[in-house]
Amino acid sequence: MSFTIEERGRPNTQDYRVFFKNSAGKYISPFHDIPVYANEAQNIFHAVVEVPRWTNAKMEIATKDPLNPLKQDVKKGNLRYVANVFPHKGYIWNYGAIPQTWEDPNHKDSDTGCCGDNDPIDICDIGNKVCSRGEIIKVKVLGTLALIDEGETDWKVIVINTEDPEAADFNDIDDVRRLKPGYLEATFDWFKRYKVPDGKPENQFAFNGEFKDRDFAIKTVKSTHEFWKALISKKSSAGEINCMNTSVSDSPFCCSAGDAEAVVKSACDFGAEDPIPSSADKWFYYEK
């Protein structure tokens, strides 16, 4: 199963979009049409890379737009670039999401005491390769961190790309601690502080900021897949989420290839990119 991307609009502008196609060249939703599992028996999941490591543009699956292309988050009218909180440069992993998952905002998590953040579940890929925007990778789940983001549960699932040369050595969260010393501490630090440059307080965590293990993380991912199933079959209220898809045959939101193509064709033509603002390179320092 292979996927390709098609860019529309001008990169580093508010009209830039990244659409997805399947191996037959048909347009699809990366949220709804890419299977959650790459290999269910082995608990290998697909992941959509939204933000390659060491970049700052806060690209994300546009959950409220038809076909859910990637687009850059906008805050207060400006494109959002995540600040470099010293000593980090941009994102310190390939960051993305697992398709066909949904953190239900109407479900209060029994562990965190908070409701879901209304998005697919997030992943941090700790592999060596710097992936490209929109790349679909197959990942092993190693553990998870429970971020409480402005009162919502926002799981950060730690994964490794199965194509990484060292992937066989990583099977649980303790392997990350042992083989990549400092990485989990840096990950906690990154999520704790990344909104401080925007004038917001440090983020909070469930479980006192402890990383939960592989089994817990897999259970969490599978539960968000069940929430997504209810969403796509209209058993749960979608709210503003756009559930248009081309492959979930029993979904009332399933559309034709022609309808999907019309969505992409209505987007701006791909064009020359705008420069990334120099402010995206600035270091942000503060006392811990």
PDB file of C-alpha atoms in Angstrom:
ATOM      1  CA  MET A   1       0.000   0.000   0.000  1.00  0.00           C
ATOM      2  CA  SER A   2       1.648   3.220  -1.144  1.00  0.00           C
ATOM      3  CA  PHE A   3       0.609   6.848  -1.001  1.00  0.00           C
ATOM      4  CA  THR A   4       1.709  10.055  -2.700  1.00  0.00           C
ATOM      5  CA  ILE A   5       1.062  13.726  -2.062  1.00  0.00           C
ATOM      6  CA  GLU A   6      -0.092  16.616  -4.231  1.00  0.00           C
ATOM      7  CA  GLU A   7       0.706  20.146  -3.097  1.00  0.00           C
ATOM      8  CA  ARG A   8      -1.648  23.037  -3.825  1.00  0.00           C
ATOM      9  CA  GLY A   9      -1.268  26.739  -3.106  1.00  0.00           C
ATOM     10  CA  ARG A  10       2.041  28.400  -2.233  1.00  0.00           C
ATOM     11  CA  PRO A  11       4.146  26.946   0.594  1.00  0.00           C
ATOM     12  CA  ASN A  12       4.491  29.164   3.672  1.00  0.00           C
ATOM     13  CA  THR A  13       1.188  30.917   2.900  1.00  0.00           C
ATOM     14  CA  GLN A  14      -2.316  30.396   4.280  1.00  0.00           C
ATOM     15  CA  ASP A  15      -3.557  28.807   1.042  1.00  0.00           C
ATOM     16  CA  TYR A  16      -0.954  26.000   1.029  1.00  0.00           C
ATOM     17  CA  ARG A  17      -2.377  22.455   1.215  1.00  0.00           C
ATOM     18  CA  VAL A  18      -0.972  18.933   0.931  1.00  0.00           C
ATOM     19  CA  PHE A  19      -3.497  16.444  -0.488  1.00  0.00           C
ATOM     20  CA  PHE A  20      -3.041  12.678  -0.538  1.00  0.00           C
ATOM     21  CA  LYS A  21      -3.494  10.006  -3.204  1.00  0.00           C
ATOM     22  CA  ASN A  22      -3.582   6.221  -2.988  1.00  0.00           C
ATOM     23  CA  SER A  23      -1.577   3.830  -5.176  1.00  0.00           C
ATOM     24  CA  ALA A  24      -4.289   4.061  -7.875  1.00  0.00           C
ATOM     25  CA  GLY A  25      -3.819   7.839  -8.005  1.00  0.00           C
ATOM     26  CA  LYS A  26      -7.231   8.546  -6.436  1.00  0.00           C
ATOM     27  CA  TYR A  27      -7.557  11.356  -3.887  1.00  0.00           C
ATOM     28  CA  ILE A  28      -8.088  10.250  -0.300  1.00  0.00           C
ATOM     29  CA  SER A  29      -8.319  11.626   3.233  1.00  0.00           C
ATOM     30  CA  PRO A  30      -5.198  10.967   5.328  1.00  0.00           C
ATOM     31  CA  PHE A  31      -7.453  11.053   8.408  1.00  0.00           C
ATOM     32  CA  HIS A  32     -10.083   8.548   7.251  1.00  0.00           C
ATOM     33  CA  ASP A  33      -8.793   6.537   4.264  1.00  0.00           C
ATOM     34  CA  ILE A  34      -5.299   5.441   5.306  1.00  0.00           C
ATOM     35  CA  PRO A  35      -5.709   2.272   7.409  1.00  0.00           C
ATOM     36  CA  VAL A  36      -4.777   2.556  11.067  1.00  0.00           C
ATOM     37  CA  TYR A  37      -2.865  -0.740  10.844  1.00  0.00           C
ATOM     38  CA  ALA A  38       0.024  -1.571   8.567  1.00  0.00           C
ATOM     39  CA  ASN A  39       0.120  -5.016  10.227  1.00  0.00           C
ATOM     40  CA  GLU A  40      -2.557  -5.617  12.846  1.00  0.00           C
ATOM     41  CA  ALA A  41      -1.166  -8.958  14.066  1.00  0.00           C
ATOM     42  CA  GLN A  42       2.161  -7.302  14.923  1.00  0.00           C
ATOM     43  CA  ASN A  43       0.640  -4.008  16.138  1.00  0.00           C
ATOM     44  CA  ILE A  44       2.388  -2.035  13.402  1.00  0.00           C
ATOM     45  CA  PHE A  45       0.530   1.217  12.671  1.00  0.00           C
ATOM     46  CA  HIS A  46       0.562   3.729   9.830  1.00  0.00           C
ATOM     47  CA  ALA A  47       1.539   7.293  10.682  1.00  0.00           C
ATOM     48  CA  VAL A  48       1.231  10.510   8.674  1.00  0.00           C
ATOM     49  CA  VAL A  49       4.255  12.804   9.063  1.00  0.00           C
ATOM     50  CA  GLU A  50       2.967  16.360   9.476  1.00  0.00           C
ATOM     51  CA  VAL A  51       6.162  18.061  10.712  1.00  0.00           C
ATOM     52  CA  PRO A  52       9.608  16.703   9.776  1.00  0.00           C
ATOM     53  CA  ARG A  53      12.251  16.792  12.492  1.00  0.00           C
ATOM     54  CA  TRP A  54      14.046  20.138  12.996  1.00  0.00           C
ATOM     55  CA  THR A  55      11.381  22.149  11.178  1.00  0.00           C
ATOM     56  CA  ASN A  56       9.088  24.719  12.797  1.00  0.00           C
ATOM     57  CA  ALA A  57       5.996  25.124  10.593  1.00  0.00           C
ATOM     58  CA  LYS A  58       3.026  23.752  12.578  1.00  0.00           C
ATOM     59  CA  MET A  59       1.513  21.661   9.799  1.00  0.00           C
ATOM     60  CA  GLU A  60      -1.449  19.485  10.704  1.00  0.00           C
ATOM     61  CA  ILE A  61      -4.238  17.378   9.284  1.00  0.00           C
ATOM     62  CA  ALA A  62      -7.054  19.854   8.607  1.00  0.00           C
ATOM     63  CA  THR A  63      -9.777  17.929  10.427  1.00  0.00           C
ATOM     64  CA  LYS A  64     -12.525  20.417   9.527  1.00  0.00           C
ATOM     65  CA  ASP A  65     -11.767  20.617   5.782  1.00  0.00           C
ATOM     66  CA  PRO A  66     -12.991  18.234   3.046  1.00  0.00           C
ATOM     67  CA  LEU A  67     -10.434  15.408   2.490  1.00  0.00           C
ATOM     68  CA  ASN A  68      -8.455  16.717   5.499  1.00  0.00           C
ATOM     69  CA  PRO A  69      -5.305  17.907   3.667  1.00  0.00           C
ATOM     70  CA  LEU A  70      -2.290  19.077   5.629  1.00  0.00           C
ATOM     71  CA  LYS A  71      -2.292  22.803   6.224  1.00  0.00           C
ATOM     72  CA  GLN A  72      -0.361  25.166   8.463  1.00  0.00           C
ATOM     73  CA  ASP A  73      -2.033  26.158  11.699  1.00  0.00           C
ATOM     74  CA  VAL A  74      -2.979  29.845  11.968  1.00  0.00           C
ATOM     75  CA  LYS A  75      -3.019  31.726  15.281  1.00  0.00           C
ATOM     76  CA  LYS A  76      -4.216  35.332  15.545  1.00  0.00           C
ATOM     77  CA  GLY A  77      -4.177  35.676  11.763  1.00  0.00           C
ATOM     78  CA  ASN A  78      -0.581  34.514  11.323  1.00  0.00           C
ATOM     79  CA  LEU A  79       0.920  31.228  10.223  1.00  0.00           C
ATOM     80  CA  ARG A  80       2.134  29.324  13.261  1.00  0.00           C
ATOM     81  CA  TYR A  81       5.790  28.406  13.675  1.00  0.00           C
ATOM     82  CA  VAL A  82       6.754  26.583  16.860  1.00  0.00           C
ATOM     83  CA  ALA A  83       9.473  28.495  18.716  1.00  0.00           C
ATOM     84  CA  ASN A  84      12.967  27.144  19.333  1.00  0.00           C
ATOM     85  CA  VAL A  85      13.117  26.801  23.113  1.00  0.00           C
ATOM     86  CA  PHE A  86      16.847  26.521  23.780  1.00  0.00           C
ATOM     87  CA  PRO A  87      18.508  24.087  23.144  1.00  0.00           C
ATOM     88  CA  HIS A  88      15.869  22.602  20.812  1.00  0.00           C
ATOM     89  CA  LYS A  89      15.557  23.422  17.101  1.00  0.00           C
ATOM     90  CA  GLY A  90      11.976  23.067  15.919  1.00  0.00           C
ATOM     91  CA  TYR A  91      10.460  19.652  16.484  1.00  0.00           C
ATOM     92  CA  ILE A  92      12.911  17.091  17.892  1.00  0.00           C
ATOM     93  CA  TRP A  93      11.268  14.083  16.211  1.00  0.00           C
ATOM     94  CA  ASN A  94       9.245  13.519  13.071  1.00  0.00           C
ATOM     95  CA  TYR A  95       5.840  14.569  14.357  1.00  0.00           C
ATOM     96  CA  GLY A  96       2.504  13.414  13.005  1.00  0.00           C
ATOM     97  CA  ALA A  97      -0.630  11.396  13.631  1.00  0.00           C
ATOM     98  CA  ILE A  98      -2.032   7.887  13.341  1.00  0.00           C
ATOM     99  CA  PRO A  99      -4.871   7.768  10.788  1.00  0.00           C
ATOM    100  CA  GLN A 100      -8.319   6.420  11.653  1.00  0.00           C
ATOM    101  CA  THR A 101      -7.968   7.518  15.286  1.00  0.00           C
ATOM    102  CA  TRP A 102      -9.838  10.254  17.137  1.00  0.00           C
ATOM    103  CA  GLU A 103      -9.528  11.667  20.635  1.00  0.00           C
ATOM    104  CA  ASP A 104     -13.231  12.100  21.389  1.00  0.00           C
ATOM    105  CA  PRO A 105     -13.910  15.486  23.064  1.00  0.00           C
ATOM    106  CA  ASN A 106     -17.067  14.050  24.640  1.00  0.00           C
ATOM    107  CA  HIS A 107     -15.230  11.164  26.333  1.00  0.00           C
ATOM    108  CA  LYS A 108     -13.615  11.821  29.706  1.00  0.00           C
ATOM    109  CA  ASP A 109     -10.509   9.667  30.002  1.00  0.00           C
ATOM    110  CA  SER A 110     -10.573   7.615  33.211  1.00  0.00           C
ATOM    111  CA  ASP A 111      -6.785   7.948  33.620  1.00  0.00           C
ATOM    112  CA  THR A 112      -6.333  11.658  32.903  1.00  0.00           C
ATOM    113  CA  GLY A 113      -9.730  12.972  34.020  1.00  0.00           C
ATOM    114  CA  CYS A 114      -9.864  15.125  30.867  1.00  0.00           C
ATOM    115  CA  CYS A 115     -11.706  14.856  27.564  1.00  0.00           C
ATOM    116  CA  GLY A 116     -10.032  14.270  24.200  1.00  0.00           C
ATOM    117  CA  ASP A 117      -8.647  17.084  22.041  1.00  0.00           C
ATOM    118  CA  ASN A 118     -10.843  16.328  18.963  1.00  0.00           C
ATOM    119  CA  ASP A 119      -7.854  15.298  16.783  1.00  0.00           C
ATOM    120  CA  PRO A 120      -6.245  12.095  15.568  1.00  0.00           C
ATOM    121  CA  ILE A 121      -3.712  10.746  18.083  1.00  0.00           C
ATOM    122  CA  ASP A 122      -0.238  12.315  17.817  1.00  0.00           C
ATOM    123  CA  ILE A 123       3.050  10.480  17.301  1.00  0.00           C
ATOM    124  CA  CYS A 124       6.700  11.343  17.819  1.00  0.00           C
ATOM    125  CA  ASP A 125       8.926   9.186  15.581  1.00  0.00           C
ATOM    126  CA  ILE A 126      12.358   8.801  17.169  1.00  0.00           C
ATOM    127  CA  GLY A 127      13.979   7.117  14.149  1.00  0.00           C
ATOM    128  CA  ASN A 128      17.163   8.443  12.560  1.00  0.00           C
ATOM    129  CA  LYS A 129      15.683   9.477   9.214  1.00  0.00           C
ATOM    130  CA  VAL A 130      14.348  13.002   8.801  1.00  0.00           C
ATOM    131  CA  CYS A 131      11.079  12.251   7.022  1.00  0.00           C
ATOM    132  CA  SER A 132       9.368  14.480   4.485  1.00  0.00           C
ATOM    133  CA  ARG A 133       6.107  16.351   4.968  1.00  0.00           C
ATOM    134  CA  GLY A 134       3.189  14.075   4.113  1.00  0.00           C
ATOM    135  CA  GLU A 135       5.268  10.895   4.202  1.00  0.00           C
ATOM    136  CA  ILE A 136       3.351   7.797   5.351  1.00  0.00           C
ATOM    137  CA  ILE A 137       5.488   5.578   7.564  1.00  0.00           C
ATOM    138  CA  LYS A 138       4.926   2.272   9.358  1.00  0.00           C
ATOM    139  CA  VAL A 139       5.687   2.483  13.055  1.00  0.00           C
ATOM    140  CA  LYS A 140       6.177   0.404  16.184  1.00  0.00           C
ATOM    141  CA  VAL A 141       4.571   1.892  19.295  1.00  0.00           C
ATOM    142  CA  LEU A 142       6.972   2.151  22.247  1.00  0.00           C
ATOM    143  CA  GLY A 143       5.117   4.192  24.861  1.00  0.00           C
ATOM    144  CA  THR A 144       3.158   7.375  25.456  1.00  0.00           C
ATOM    145  CA  LEU A 145       3.166  10.653  27.360  1.00  0.00           C
ATOM    146  CA  ALA A 146      -0.155  12.130  28.528  1.00  0.00           C
ATOM    147  CA  LEU A 147      -0.045  15.869  27.913  1.00  0.00           C
ATOM    148  CA  ILE A 148      -2.863  17.959  29.354  1.00  0.00           C
ATOM    149  CA  ASP A 149      -3.112  20.766  26.811  1.00  0.00           C
ATOM    150  CA  GLU A 150      -5.338  23.613  27.997  1.00  0.00           C
ATOM    151  CA  GLY A 151      -7.537  21.124  29.865  1.00  0.00           C
ATOM    152  CA  GLU A 152      -7.715  18.463  27.132  1.00  0.00           C
ATOM    153  CA  THR A 153      -6.067  15.040  26.987  1.00  0.00           C
ATOM    154  CA  ASP A 154      -3.461  15.085  24.218  1.00  0.00           C
ATOM    155  CA  TRP A 155      -1.607  11.770  24.012  1.00  0.00           C
ATOM    156  CA  LYS A 156       1.908  11.865  22.534  1.00  0.00           C
ATOM    157  CA  VAL A 157       2.721   8.355  21.353  1.00  0.00           C
ATOM    158  CA  ILE A 158       6.426   7.525  21.089  1.00  0.00           C
ATOM    159  CA  VAL A 159       7.094   5.386  18.006  1.00  0.00           C
ATOM    160  CA  ILE A 160       9.924   4.254  15.758  1.00  0.00           C
ATOM    161  CA  ASN A 161       9.791   3.855  11.990  1.00  0.00           C
ATOM    162  CA  THR A 162       9.940   0.125  11.198  1.00  0.00           C
ATOM    163  CA  GLU A 163      12.426   0.910   8.405  1.00  0.00           C
ATOM    164  CA  ASP A 164      14.906   2.388  10.875  1.00  0.00           C
ATOM    165  CA  PRO A 165      18.102   0.274  10.957  1.00  0.00           C
ATOM    166  CA  GLU A 166      17.819   0.053  14.757  1.00  0.00           C
ATOM    167  CA  ALA A 167      14.055  -0.618  14.907  1.00  0.00           C
ATOM    168  CA  ALA A 168      14.529  -4.254  15.996  1.00  0.00           C
ATOM    169  CA  ASP A 169      16.296  -3.047  19.171  1.00  0.00           C
ATOM    170  CA  PHE A 170      13.309  -0.935  20.264  1.00  0.00           C
ATOM    171  CA  ASN A 171      10.317  -2.761  21.711  1.00  0.00           C
ATOM    172  CA  ASP A 172       9.261  -0.752  24.768  1.00  0.00           C
ATOM    173  CA  ILE A 173       9.774   2.629  26.420  1.00  0.00           C
ATOM    174  CA  ASP A 174      12.718   1.423  28.527  1.00  0.00           C
ATOM    175  CA  ASP A 175      14.635   0.653  25.313  1.00  0.00           C
ATOM    176  CA  VAL A 176      14.405   4.355  24.409  1.00  0.00           C
ATOM    177  CA  ARG A 177      15.727   5.294  27.846  1.00  0.00           C
ATOM    178  CA  ARG A 178      18.605   2.818  27.493  1.00  0.00           C
ATOM    179  CA  LEU A 179      19.587   3.290  23.845  1.00  0.00           C
ATOM    180  CA  LYS A 180      18.818   6.985  23.359  1.00  0.00           C
ATOM    181  CA  PRO A 181      19.672   8.435  26.780  1.00  0.00           C
ATOM    182  CA  GLY A 182      18.252  11.915  27.308  1.00  0.00           C
ATOM    183  CA  TYR A 183      15.683  11.698  24.516  1.00  0.00           C
ATOM    184  CA  LEU A 184      12.652  11.089  26.743  1.00  0.00           C
ATOM    185  CA  GLU A 185      13.743  13.819  29.152  1.00  0.00           C
ATOM    186  CA  ALA A 186      14.157  16.209  26.195  1.00  0.00           C
ATOM    187  CA  THR A 187      10.718  15.178  24.902  1.00  0.00           C
ATOM    188  CA  PHE A 188       9.093  15.935  28.260  1.00  0.00           C
ATOM    189  CA  ASP A 189      10.938  19.266  28.419  1.00  0.00           C
ATOM    190  CA  TRP A 190       9.899  20.167  24.851  1.00  0.00           C
ATOM    191  CA  PHE A 191       6.194  19.552  25.473  1.00  0.00           C
ATOM    192  CA  LYS A 192       6.297  21.271  28.846  1.00  0.00           C
ATOM    193  CA  ARG A 193       7.718  24.512  27.470  1.00  0.00           C
ATOM    194  CA  TYR A 194       6.845  24.837  23.797  1.00  0.00           C
ATOM    195  CA  LYS A 195       3.938  27.258  24.326  1.00  0.00           C
ATOM    196  CA  VAL A 196       5.755  29.519  26.796  1.00  0.00           C
ATOM    197  CA  PRO A 197       7.186  31.771  24.036  1.00  0.00           C
ATOM    198  CA  ASP A 198       3.563  32.473  23.015  1.00  0.00           C
ATOM    199  CA  GLY A 199       2.863  33.821  26.502  1.00  0.00           C
ATOM    200  CA  LYS A 200       1.143  30.669  27.757  1.00  0.00           C
ATOM    201  CA  PRO A 201       1.965  28.749  30.950  1.00  0.00           C
ATOM    202  CA  GLU A 202       3.962  25.538  30.984  1.00  0.00           C
ATOM    203  CA  ASN A 203       1.904  22.497  29.979  1.00  0.00           C
ATOM    204  CA  GLN A 204       0.727  19.961  32.544  1.00  0.00           C
ATOM    205  CA  PHE A 205       0.867  16.159  32.346  1.00  0.00           C
ATOM    206  CA  ALA A 206      -1.049  13.220  33.713  1.00  0.00           C
ATOM    207  CA  PHE A 207       0.844  10.494  35.630  1.00  0.00           C
ATOM    208  CA  ASN A 208       3.293  13.148  36.943  1.00  0.00           C
ATOM    209  CA  GLY A 209       4.836  13.313  33.492  1.00  0.00           C
ATOM    210  CA  GLU A 210       5.800   9.637  33.430  1.00  0.00           C
ATOM    211  CA  PHE A 211       5.976   7.843  30.104  1.00  0.00           C
ATOM    212  CA  LYS A 212       3.621   4.865  30.022  1.00  0.00           C
ATOM    213  CA  ASP A 213       4.802   1.621  28.430  1.00  0.00           C
ATOM    214  CA  ARG A 214       4.128  -0.023  25.084  1.00  0.00           C
ATOM    215  CA  ASP A 215       1.115  -2.071  26.177  1.00  0.00           C
ATOM    216  CA  PHE A 216      -0.583   0.965  27.697  1.00  0.00           C
ATOM    217  CA  ALA A 217       0.172   3.008  24.569  1.00  0.00           C
ATOM    218  CA  ILE A 218      -1.173   0.355  22.192  1.00  0.00           C
ATOM    219  CA  LYS A 219      -4.359   0.099  24.273  1.00  0.00           C
ATOM    220  CA  THR A 220      -4.706   3.891  24.063  1.00  0.00           C
ATOM    221  CA  VAL A 221      -4.241   3.936  20.269  1.00  0.00           C
ATOM    222  CA  LYS A 222      -6.768   1.128  19.843  1.00  0.00           C
ATOM    223  CA  SER A 223      -9.324   2.963  21.981  1.00  0.00           C
ATOM    224  CA  THR A 224      -8.962   6.085  19.800  1.00  0.00           C
ATOM    225  CA  HIS A 225      -9.503   3.871  16.737  1.00  0.00           C
ATOM    226  CA  GLU A 226     -12.804   2.737  18.269  1.00  0.00           C
ATOM    227  CA  PHE A 227     -13.789   6.385  18.845  1.00  0.00           C
ATOM    228  CA  TRP A 228     -12.961   7.071  15.169  1.00  0.00           C
ATOM    229  CA  LYS A 229     -15.156   4.155  14.053  1.00  0.00           C
ATOM    230  CA  ALA A 230     -18.097   5.725  15.908  1.00  0.00           C
ATOM    231  CA  LEU A 231     -17.285   9.095  14.330  1.00  0.00           C
ATOM    232  CA  ILE A 232     -17.070   7.855  10.736  1.00  0.00           C
ATOM    233  CA  SER A 233     -20.275   5.788  11.060  1.00  0.00           C
ATOM    234  CA  LYS A 234     -22.148   8.771  12.560  1.00  0.00           C
ATOM    235  CA  LYS A 235     -22.682   7.023  15.890  1.00  0.00           C
ATOM    236  CA  SER A 236     -20.812   9.922  17.519  1.00  0.00           C
ATOM    237  CA  SER A 237     -21.468  13.571  16.784  1.00  0.00           C
ATOM    238  CA  ALA A 238     -18.812  14.904  14.424  1.00  0.00           C
ATOM    239  CA  GLY A 239     -19.345  18.553  15.327  1.00  0.00           C
ATOM    240  CA  GLU A 240     -17.143  20.557  12.967  1.00  0.00           C
ATOM    241  CA  ILE A 241     -15.042  17.560  11.883  1.00  0.00           C
ATOM    242  CA  ASN A 242     -15.223  16.756   8.181  1.00  0.00           C
ATOM    243  CA  CYS A 243     -15.690  13.015   7.691  1.00  0.00           C
ATOM    244  CA  MET A 244     -15.638  12.992   3.860  1.00  0.00           C
ATOM    245  CA  ASN A 245     -13.852   9.820   2.772  1.00  0.00           C
ATOM    246  CA  THR A 246     -13.504   7.635  -0.305  1.00  0.00           C
ATOM    247  CA  SER A 247     -13.015   4.146   1.152  1.00  0.00           C
ATOM    248  CA  VAL A 248     -15.096   3.525   4.286  1.00  0.00           C
ATOM    249  CA  SER A 249     -17.928   1.793   2.463  1.00  0.00           C
ATOM    250  CA  ASP A 250     -20.364   1.675   5.396  1.00  0.00           C
ATOM    251  CA  SER A 251     -19.818   5.346   6.238  1.00  0.00           C
ATOM    252  CA  PRO A 252     -22.584   7.832   5.381  1.00  0.00           C
ATOM    253  CA  PHE A 253     -19.791  10.297   4.537  1.00  0.00           C
ATOM    254  CA  CYS A 254     -18.264   8.115   1.791  1.00  0.00           C
ATOM    255  CA  CYS A 255     -18.016  10.050  -1.495  1.00  0.00           C
ATOM    256  CA  SER A 256     -17.130   9.333  -5.112  1.00  0.00           C
ATOM    257  CA  ALA A 257     -13.684   9.752  -6.663  1.00  0.00           C
ATOM    258  CA  GLY A 258     -15.191  12.590  -8.696  1.00  0.00           C
ATOM    259  CA  ASP A 259     -16.343  14.424  -5.591  1.00  0.00           C
ATOM    260  CA  ALA A 260     -12.881  14.022  -4.074  1.00  0.00           C
ATOM    261  CA  GLU A 261     -11.191  15.307  -7.214  1.00  0.00           C
ATOM    262  CA  ALA A 262     -13.481  18.356  -7.250  1.00  0.00           C
ATOM    263  CA  VAL A 263     -12.267  19.263  -3.729  1.00  0.00           C
ATOM    264  CA  VAL A 264      -8.628  19.208  -4.814  1.00  0.00           C
ATOM    265  CA  LYS A 265      -9.289  21.068  -8.059  1.00  0.00           C
ATOM    266  CA  SER A 266     -11.053  23.843  -6.140  1.00  0.00           C
ATOM    267  CA  ALA A 267      -7.833  24.557  -4.202  1.00  0.00           C
ATOM    268  CA  CYS A 268      -5.318  27.107  -5.506  1.00  0.00           C
ATOM    269  CA  ASP A 269      -2.719  25.948  -8.023  1.00  0.00           C
ATOM    270  CA  PHE A 270       0.682  25.022  -6.630  1.00  0.00           C
ATOM    271  CA  GLY A 271       3.046  27.984  -6.794  1.00  0.00           C
ATOM    272  CA  ALA A 272       6.313  29.498  -5.638  1.00  0.00           C
ATOM    273  CA  GLU A 273       6.895  29.445  -1.911  1.00  0.00           C
ATOM    274  CA  ASP A 274       7.047  32.494   0.330  1.00  0.00           C
ATOM    275  CA  PRO A 275      10.141  32.816   2.524  1.00  0.00           C
ATOM    276  CA  ILE A 276       9.918  31.432   6.050  1.00  0.00           C
ATOM    277  CA  PRO A 277      10.000  34.421   8.436  1.00  0.00           C
ATOM    278  CA  SER A 278      13.390  34.942  10.097  1.00  0.00           C
ATOM    279  CA  SER A 279      11.638  34.894  13.487  1.00  0.00           C
ATOM    280  CA  ALA A 280      11.202  31.113  13.046  1.00  0.00           C
ATOM    281  CA  ASP A 281      14.988  30.740  13.537  1.00  0.00           C
ATOM    282  CA  LYS A 282      15.174  32.730  16.766  1.00  0.00           C
ATOM    283  CA  TRP A 283      16.255  31.036  19.994  1.00  0.00           C
ATOM    284  CA  PHE A 284      13.991  31.451  22.991  1.00  0.00           C
ATOM    285  CA  TYR A 285      15.737  31.345  26.389  1.00  0.00           C
ATOM    286  CA  TYR A 286      14.223  31.319  29.837  1.00  0.00           C
ATOM    287  CA  GLU A 287      15.017  30.231  33.346  1.00  0.00           C
ATOM    288  CA  LYS A 288      13.820  26.762  34.186  1.00  0.00           C
TER     289      LYS A 288
END
